[in-house]
Amino acid sequence: MIIKFERVSLAHKDRIMAFTAESPYRNCDYSFANLYNWGGYYDTQVAFHKGMMIVRFLSSDGRPACLMPIGDGDFEGVLADLNADFKEMGYMLTFMAVTAEGVEALNESYCGNIHVLANENYTDYIYEREKLVTLSGKKLQSKRNHINRFKTTYPDYKYEEISAANVEDCIALEERWFCNSERTDDIKAERDMVVKALREHAEIGMLGGCIRVDGQVIAFSMGMPINKDTFGVHIEKADTAFDGAFTIINQEFAAHIPEQYTYVNREEDLGLEGLRKAKLSYRPAIMLEKQIILLRCEQGQ
């Protein structure tokens, strides 16, 4: 194998974030939090090769795939080496979560001989941070009403930044959610990921906030920068017995995201109709489509 990959670890954080901070890509897949927290589930690995960063992982069918390489290095050389390594493994070189810029770059390198698979279930919903805070405009009036009802019903609610002092209370909410779920393998993996993120949030560099009502944590949210202008919200849980819990944590956490971030990426809807409706109701500024690319030939052919 030409390219040396290593399992993503905390030791890679600074180097990974040095690449992602300068990257134009706003998709949630590049967040260090997602690469690290889901690393065991997807066998996520990273390589730094010819001046670029490459992420490789196992897709849902167990086949290896990569994110688009990022950095100012030898893009064509990296593609050639990836192609050789995938061929040695017996697989077609595959890129996932490829945005329009990536499709264009690959199309140019492979003279149009690429196979594009679209999947709207993995489109990222990206919002203006300020809009999530102010909820201004007629189209978000219902959100403001929901916030006001919550504040009237629970006037003594409190927002807290996630810290060692409240992590276990957040985990307790996660466990209540898990006990009321279908407990599929995917749900179990998500529960494990959330608990890991909470317990290691400081080391990972994740920011988070929670809502307390009568001393009980009823909602929490966590995220991390994706690049210089986009912050990713990767985890959000709420007790739906408290009407408006999701709406209030959404607004409060957005208000506590550093102002340097113009955009907030709230990730995909995964084809879940309820989640799609909820994400659309906040009027995203950008619907970031992501494709799967299969490369069927050598570069320049």
mmCIF file of C-alpha atoms in Angstrom, residues 19-251:
data_model
loop_
_atom_site.group_PDB
_atom_site.id
_atom_site.type_symbol
_atom_site.label_atom_id
_atom_site.label_comp_id
_atom_site.label_asym_id
_atom_site.label_seq_id
_atom_site.Cartn_x
_atom_site.Cartn_y
_atom_site.Cartn_z
ATOM 1 C CA PHE A 19 -6.529 21.233 7.317
ATOM 2 C CA THR A 20 -10.286 21.562 7.859
ATOM 3 C CA ALA A 21 -10.064 25.176 9.066
ATOM 4 C CA GLU A 22 -8.669 26.232 5.686
ATOM 5 C CA SER A 23 -10.944 23.967 3.653
ATOM 6 C CA PRO A 24 -13.856 25.392 1.614
ATOM 7 C CA TYR A 25 -15.967 22.338 2.466
ATOM 8 C CA ARG A 26 -18.765 23.001 4.967
ATOM 9 C CA ASN A 27 -20.146 19.458 5.170
ATOM 10 C CA CYS A 28 -20.452 17.884 8.590
ATOM 11 C CA ASP A 29 -18.364 14.878 7.554
ATOM 12 C CA TYR A 30 -15.103 16.818 8.022
ATOM 13 C CA SER A 31 -15.736 17.824 11.640
ATOM 14 C CA PHE A 32 -13.115 16.318 13.930
ATOM 15 C CA ALA A 33 -15.912 15.472 16.377
ATOM 16 C CA ASN A 34 -17.639 13.263 13.808
ATOM 17 C CA LEU A 35 -14.406 11.683 12.590
ATOM 18 C CA TYR A 36 -13.358 10.814 16.144
ATOM 19 C CA ASN A 37 -16.673 10.014 17.834
ATOM 20 C CA TRP A 38 -17.813 7.680 15.039
ATOM 21 C CA GLY A 39 -14.299 6.358 14.396
ATOM 22 C CA GLY A 40 -14.863 2.953 15.932
ATOM 23 C CA TYR A 41 -18.171 2.405 14.162
ATOM 24 C CA TYR A 42 -16.889 3.300 10.679
ATOM 25 C CA ASP A 43 -13.224 2.345 11.203
ATOM 26 C CA THR A 44 -12.361 5.941 10.312
ATOM 27 C CA GLN A 45 -8.727 6.465 9.377
ATOM 28 C CA VAL A 46 -6.677 9.463 8.316
ATOM 29 C CA ALA A 47 -3.541 9.929 6.228
ATOM 30 C CA PHE A 48 -1.404 12.966 5.472
ATOM 31 C CA HIS A 49 0.058 12.360 2.048
ATOM 32 C CA LYS A 50 1.676 14.633 -0.540
ATOM 33 C CA GLY A 51 0.519 17.761 1.278
ATOM 34 C CA MET A 52 -3.100 16.674 1.617
ATOM 35 C CA MET A 53 -5.340 15.085 4.232
ATOM 36 C CA ILE A 54 -7.274 11.957 3.273
ATOM 37 C CA VAL A 55 -10.026 10.311 5.326
ATOM 38 C CA ARG A 56 -10.914 6.674 4.664
ATOM 39 C CA PHE A 57 -13.707 4.688 6.315
ATOM 40 C CA LEU A 58 -16.025 1.737 5.807
ATOM 41 C CA SER A 59 -19.390 2.473 4.216
ATOM 42 C CA SER A 60 -22.615 0.821 5.351
ATOM 43 C CA ASP A 61 -21.976 -2.156 3.046
ATOM 44 C CA GLY A 62 -18.499 -2.703 4.506
ATOM 45 C CA ARG A 63 -16.621 -1.368 1.487
ATOM 46 C CA PRO A 64 -13.871 1.242 1.913
ATOM 47 C CA ALA A 65 -14.567 4.796 0.778
ATOM 48 C CA CYS A 66 -12.939 8.195 1.178
ATOM 49 C CA LEU A 67 -13.907 11.795 1.705
ATOM 50 C CA MET A 68 -12.531 14.244 -0.837
ATOM 51 C CA PRO A 69 -8.869 14.939 -0.031
ATOM 52 C CA ILE A 70 -8.318 18.456 1.317
ATOM 53 C CA GLY A 71 -5.295 20.726 1.343
ATOM 54 C CA ASP A 72 -3.054 22.530 -1.126
ATOM 55 C CA GLY A 73 -0.896 19.532 -2.014
ATOM 56 C CA ASP A 74 -0.594 17.247 -5.029
ATOM 57 C CA PHE A 75 -4.249 16.407 -5.704
ATOM 58 C CA GLU A 76 -3.558 14.451 -8.895
ATOM 59 C CA GLY A 77 -0.782 12.476 -7.209
ATOM 60 C CA VAL A 78 -3.024 11.639 -4.265
ATOM 61 C CA LEU A 79 -5.773 10.404 -6.602
ATOM 62 C CA ALA A 80 -3.299 8.193 -8.449
ATOM 63 C CA ASP A 81 -2.023 6.660 -5.208
ATOM 64 C CA LEU A 82 -5.539 6.136 -3.848
ATOM 65 C CA ASN A 83 -6.562 4.467 -7.086
ATOM 66 C CA ALA A 84 -3.581 2.106 -6.874
ATOM 67 C CA ASP A 85 -4.277 1.257 -3.226
ATOM 68 C CA PHE A 86 -7.985 0.597 -3.817
ATOM 69 C CA LYS A 87 -7.100 -1.578 -6.795
ATOM 70 C CA GLU A 88 -4.708 -3.548 -4.584
ATOM 71 C CA MET A 89 -7.528 -4.040 -2.046
ATOM 72 C CA GLY A 90 -9.844 -5.226 -4.818
ATOM 73 C CA TYR A 91 -12.243 -2.279 -4.702
ATOM 74 C CA MET A 92 -13.297 0.533 -6.996
ATOM 75 C CA LEU A 93 -12.107 3.925 -5.727
ATOM 76 C CA THR A 94 -15.143 5.525 -4.106
ATOM 77 C CA PHE A 95 -15.676 8.973 -2.637
ATOM 78 C CA MET A 96 -18.657 9.782 -0.433
ATOM 79 C CA ALA A 97 -20.199 13.057 0.793
ATOM 80 C CA VAL A 98 -18.836 14.856 -2.279
ATOM 81 C CA THR A 99 -20.173 18.387 -2.759
ATOM 82 C CA ALA A 100 -20.437 20.215 -6.092
ATOM 83 C CA GLU A 101 -16.849 21.521 -5.905
ATOM 84 C CA GLY A 102 -15.549 17.999 -5.392
ATOM 85 C CA VAL A 103 -17.634 16.584 -8.225
ATOM 86 C CA GLU A 104 -16.207 19.246 -10.543
ATOM 87 C CA ALA A 105 -12.617 18.501 -9.479
ATOM 88 C CA LEU A 106 -13.027 14.750 -9.969
ATOM 89 C CA ASN A 107 -14.837 15.231 -13.261
ATOM 90 C CA GLU A 108 -11.901 17.276 -14.534
ATOM 91 C CA SER A 109 -9.302 14.757 -13.340
ATOM 92 C CA TYR A 110 -11.137 11.809 -14.886
ATOM 93 C CA CYS A 111 -12.278 13.545 -18.096
ATOM 94 C CA GLY A 112 -15.932 13.057 -17.197
ATOM 95 C CA ASN A 113 -15.577 9.305 -16.654
ATOM 96 C CA ILE A 114 -17.101 9.292 -13.191
ATOM 97 C CA HIS A 115 -20.302 7.711 -11.970
ATOM 98 C CA VAL A 116 -22.364 9.994 -9.713
ATOM 99 C CA LEU A 117 -24.928 8.575 -7.287
ATOM 100 C CA ALA A 118 -27.238 11.155 -5.720
ATOM 101 C CA ASN A 119 -28.815 10.671 -2.295
ATOM 102 C CA GLU A 120 -30.981 13.494 -0.974
ATOM 103 C CA ASN A 121 -31.151 11.812 2.452
ATOM 104 C CA TYR A 122 -27.592 12.986 3.096
ATOM 105 C CA THR A 123 -28.026 16.638 2.154
ATOM 106 C CA ASP A 124 -26.718 18.928 4.910
ATOM 107 C CA TYR A 125 -28.998 21.651 6.273
ATOM 108 C CA ILE A 126 -26.988 24.837 6.810
ATOM 109 C CA TYR A 127 -28.412 27.939 8.490
ATOM 110 C CA GLU A 128 -27.304 31.481 9.208
ATOM 111 C CA ARG A 129 -26.275 31.467 12.865
ATOM 112 C CA GLU A 130 -27.868 34.857 13.535
ATOM 113 C CA LYS A 131 -31.221 33.691 12.132
ATOM 114 C CA LEU A 132 -31.259 30.697 14.499
ATOM 115 C CA VAL A 133 -30.785 33.127 17.385
ATOM 116 C CA THR A 134 -33.202 35.906 16.419
ATOM 117 C CA LEU A 135 -35.760 33.743 14.565
ATOM 118 C CA SER A 136 -36.676 36.918 12.719
ATOM 119 C CA GLY A 137 -39.215 37.183 9.933
ATOM 120 C CA LYS A 138 -42.754 35.943 9.287
ATOM 121 C CA LYS A 139 -41.665 32.461 8.284
ATOM 122 C CA LEU A 140 -40.179 31.839 11.740
ATOM 123 C CA GLN A 141 -43.049 33.374 13.717
ATOM 124 C CA SER A 142 -44.197 29.931 14.895
ATOM 125 C CA LYS A 143 -40.717 29.281 16.325
ATOM 126 C CA ARG A 144 -40.828 32.543 18.284
ATOM 127 C CA ASN A 145 -44.276 31.619 19.580
ATOM 128 C CA HIS A 146 -42.985 28.205 20.667
ATOM 129 C CA ILE A 147 -40.068 29.828 22.509
ATOM 130 C CA ASN A 148 -42.401 32.264 24.254
ATOM 131 C CA ARG A 149 -44.729 29.454 25.374
ATOM 132 C CA PHE A 150 -41.778 27.525 26.787
ATOM 133 C CA LYS A 151 -40.538 30.567 28.701
ATOM 134 C CA THR A 152 -44.026 31.228 30.056
ATOM 135 C CA THR A 153 -44.469 27.603 31.145
ATOM 136 C CA TYR A 154 -40.950 27.273 32.578
ATOM 137 C CA PRO A 155 -39.929 30.802 33.616
ATOM 138 C CA ASP A 156 -37.108 29.524 35.828
ATOM 139 C CA TYR A 157 -35.394 27.379 33.187
ATOM 140 C CA LYS A 158 -31.613 27.663 33.030
ATOM 141 C CA TYR A 159 -29.054 27.298 30.252
ATOM 142 C CA GLU A 160 -25.673 25.868 31.240
ATOM 143 C CA GLU A 161 -22.536 25.183 29.254
ATOM 144 C CA ILE A 162 -21.714 21.479 29.300
ATOM 145 C CA SER A 163 -18.933 20.781 31.774
ATOM 146 C CA ALA A 164 -17.754 18.095 34.166
ATOM 147 C CA ALA A 165 -20.416 19.377 36.576
ATOM 148 C CA ASN A 166 -23.375 18.396 34.379
ATOM 149 C CA VAL A 167 -22.099 15.678 32.025
ATOM 150 C CA GLU A 168 -23.651 12.858 34.048
ATOM 151 C CA ASP A 169 -27.021 14.640 34.063
ATOM 152 C CA CYS A 170 -26.835 14.878 30.267
ATOM 153 C CA ILE A 171 -25.942 11.187 30.070
ATOM 154 C CA ALA A 172 -28.999 10.431 32.224
ATOM 155 C CA LEU A 173 -31.184 12.174 29.626
ATOM 156 C CA GLU A 174 -29.476 10.207 26.847
ATOM 157 C CA GLU A 175 -30.158 6.943 28.691
ATOM 158 C CA ARG A 176 -33.841 7.871 29.122
ATOM 159 C CA TRP A 177 -34.014 8.528 25.377
ATOM 160 C CA PHE A 178 -32.314 5.203 24.662
ATOM 161 C CA CYS A 179 -34.677 3.249 26.924
ATOM 162 C CA ASN A 180 -37.643 4.664 24.997
ATOM 163 C CA SER A 181 -36.102 3.930 21.575
ATOM 164 C CA GLU A 182 -36.232 0.856 19.333
ATOM 165 C CA ARG A 183 -32.683 -0.100 20.422
ATOM 166 C CA THR A 184 -31.506 -1.140 16.976
ATOM 167 C CA ASP A 185 -27.781 -1.572 16.326
ATOM 168 C CA ASP A 186 -27.662 1.935 14.841
ATOM 169 C CA ILE A 187 -29.434 3.395 17.883
ATOM 170 C CA LYS A 188 -27.041 1.597 20.229
ATOM 171 C CA ALA A 189 -24.088 2.945 18.243
ATOM 172 C CA GLU A 190 -25.532 6.452 18.482
ATOM 173 C CA ARG A 191 -25.998 6.107 22.245
ATOM 174 C CA ASP A 192 -22.386 4.978 22.629
ATOM 175 C CA MET A 193 -21.203 7.873 20.464
ATOM 176 C CA VAL A 194 -23.153 10.444 22.490
ATOM 177 C CA VAL A 195 -21.870 9.125 25.818
ATOM 178 C CA LYS A 196 -18.305 9.144 24.468
ATOM 179 C CA ALA A 197 -18.702 12.712 23.218
ATOM 180 C CA LEU A 198 -20.071 13.887 26.562
ATOM 181 C CA ARG A 199 -17.375 12.216 28.636
ATOM 182 C CA GLU A 200 -14.540 13.405 26.363
ATOM 183 C CA HIS A 201 -15.993 16.734 25.228
ATOM 184 C CA ALA A 202 -13.130 18.817 26.635
ATOM 185 C CA GLU A 203 -10.409 16.685 25.050
ATOM 186 C CA ILE A 204 -12.258 16.570 21.727
ATOM 187 C CA GLY A 205 -12.820 20.317 21.794
ATOM 188 C CA MET A 206 -16.604 20.160 21.554
ATOM 189 C CA LEU A 207 -18.779 22.970 22.860
ATOM 190 C CA GLY A 208 -22.124 22.140 24.394
ATOM 191 C CA GLY A 209 -25.059 23.480 26.330
ATOM 192 C CA CYS A 210 -27.981 22.081 28.280
ATOM 193 C CA ILE A 211 -31.354 23.248 29.577
ATOM 194 C CA ARG A 212 -32.478 22.617 33.151
ATOM 195 C CA VAL A 213 -36.048 22.747 34.423
ATOM 196 C CA ASP A 214 -36.576 22.252 38.153
ATOM 197 C CA GLY A 215 -33.006 21.001 38.439
ATOM 198 C CA GLN A 216 -33.389 18.327 35.744
ATOM 199 C CA VAL A 217 -31.557 18.397 32.400
ATOM 200 C CA ILE A 218 -34.288 18.231 29.753
ATOM 201 C CA ALA A 219 -32.227 19.028 26.646
ATOM 202 C CA PHE A 220 -28.647 19.315 25.478
ATOM 203 C CA SER A 221 -26.746 20.081 22.292
ATOM 204 C CA MET A 222 -23.100 19.724 21.257
ATOM 205 C CA GLY A 223 -20.977 20.707 18.306
ATOM 206 C CA MET A 224 -17.641 21.806 16.916
ATOM 207 C CA PRO A 225 -16.214 24.009 14.141
ATOM 208 C CA ILE A 226 -16.116 22.479 10.655
ATOM 209 C CA ASN A 227 -14.118 25.226 8.962
ATOM 210 C CA LYS A 228 -13.468 28.936 9.519
ATOM 211 C CA ASP A 229 -17.025 30.097 8.885
ATOM 212 C CA THR A 230 -19.171 27.046 9.695
ATOM 213 C CA PHE A 231 -19.949 25.424 13.042
ATOM 214 C CA GLY A 232 -21.443 21.932 13.170
ATOM 215 C CA VAL A 233 -24.201 20.892 15.564
ATOM 216 C CA HIS A 234 -23.637 17.155 15.836
ATOM 217 C CA ILE A 235 -25.708 16.083 18.839
ATOM 218 C CA GLU A 236 -29.063 17.339 20.078
ATOM 219 C CA LYS A 237 -31.363 15.550 22.493
ATOM 220 C CA ALA A 238 -34.470 16.705 24.345
ATOM 221 C CA ASP A 239 -37.225 15.291 26.511
ATOM 222 C CA THR A 240 -40.374 15.786 24.418
ATOM 223 C CA ALA A 241 -42.502 15.672 27.572
ATOM 224 C CA PHE A 242 -41.413 19.310 27.911
ATOM 225 C CA ASP A 243 -43.119 21.112 25.029
ATOM 226 C CA GLY A 244 -40.611 23.366 23.291
ATOM 227 C CA ALA A 245 -37.507 21.665 24.680
ATOM 228 C CA PHE A 246 -36.009 21.125 21.219
ATOM 229 C CA THR A 247 -36.848 24.677 20.137
ATOM 230 C CA ILE A 248 -35.278 26.320 23.179
ATOM 231 C CA ILE A 249 -32.048 24.298 23.095
ATOM 232 C CA ASN A 250 -31.714 25.024 19.369
ATOM 233 C CA GLN A 251 -31.962 28.774 19.956
#
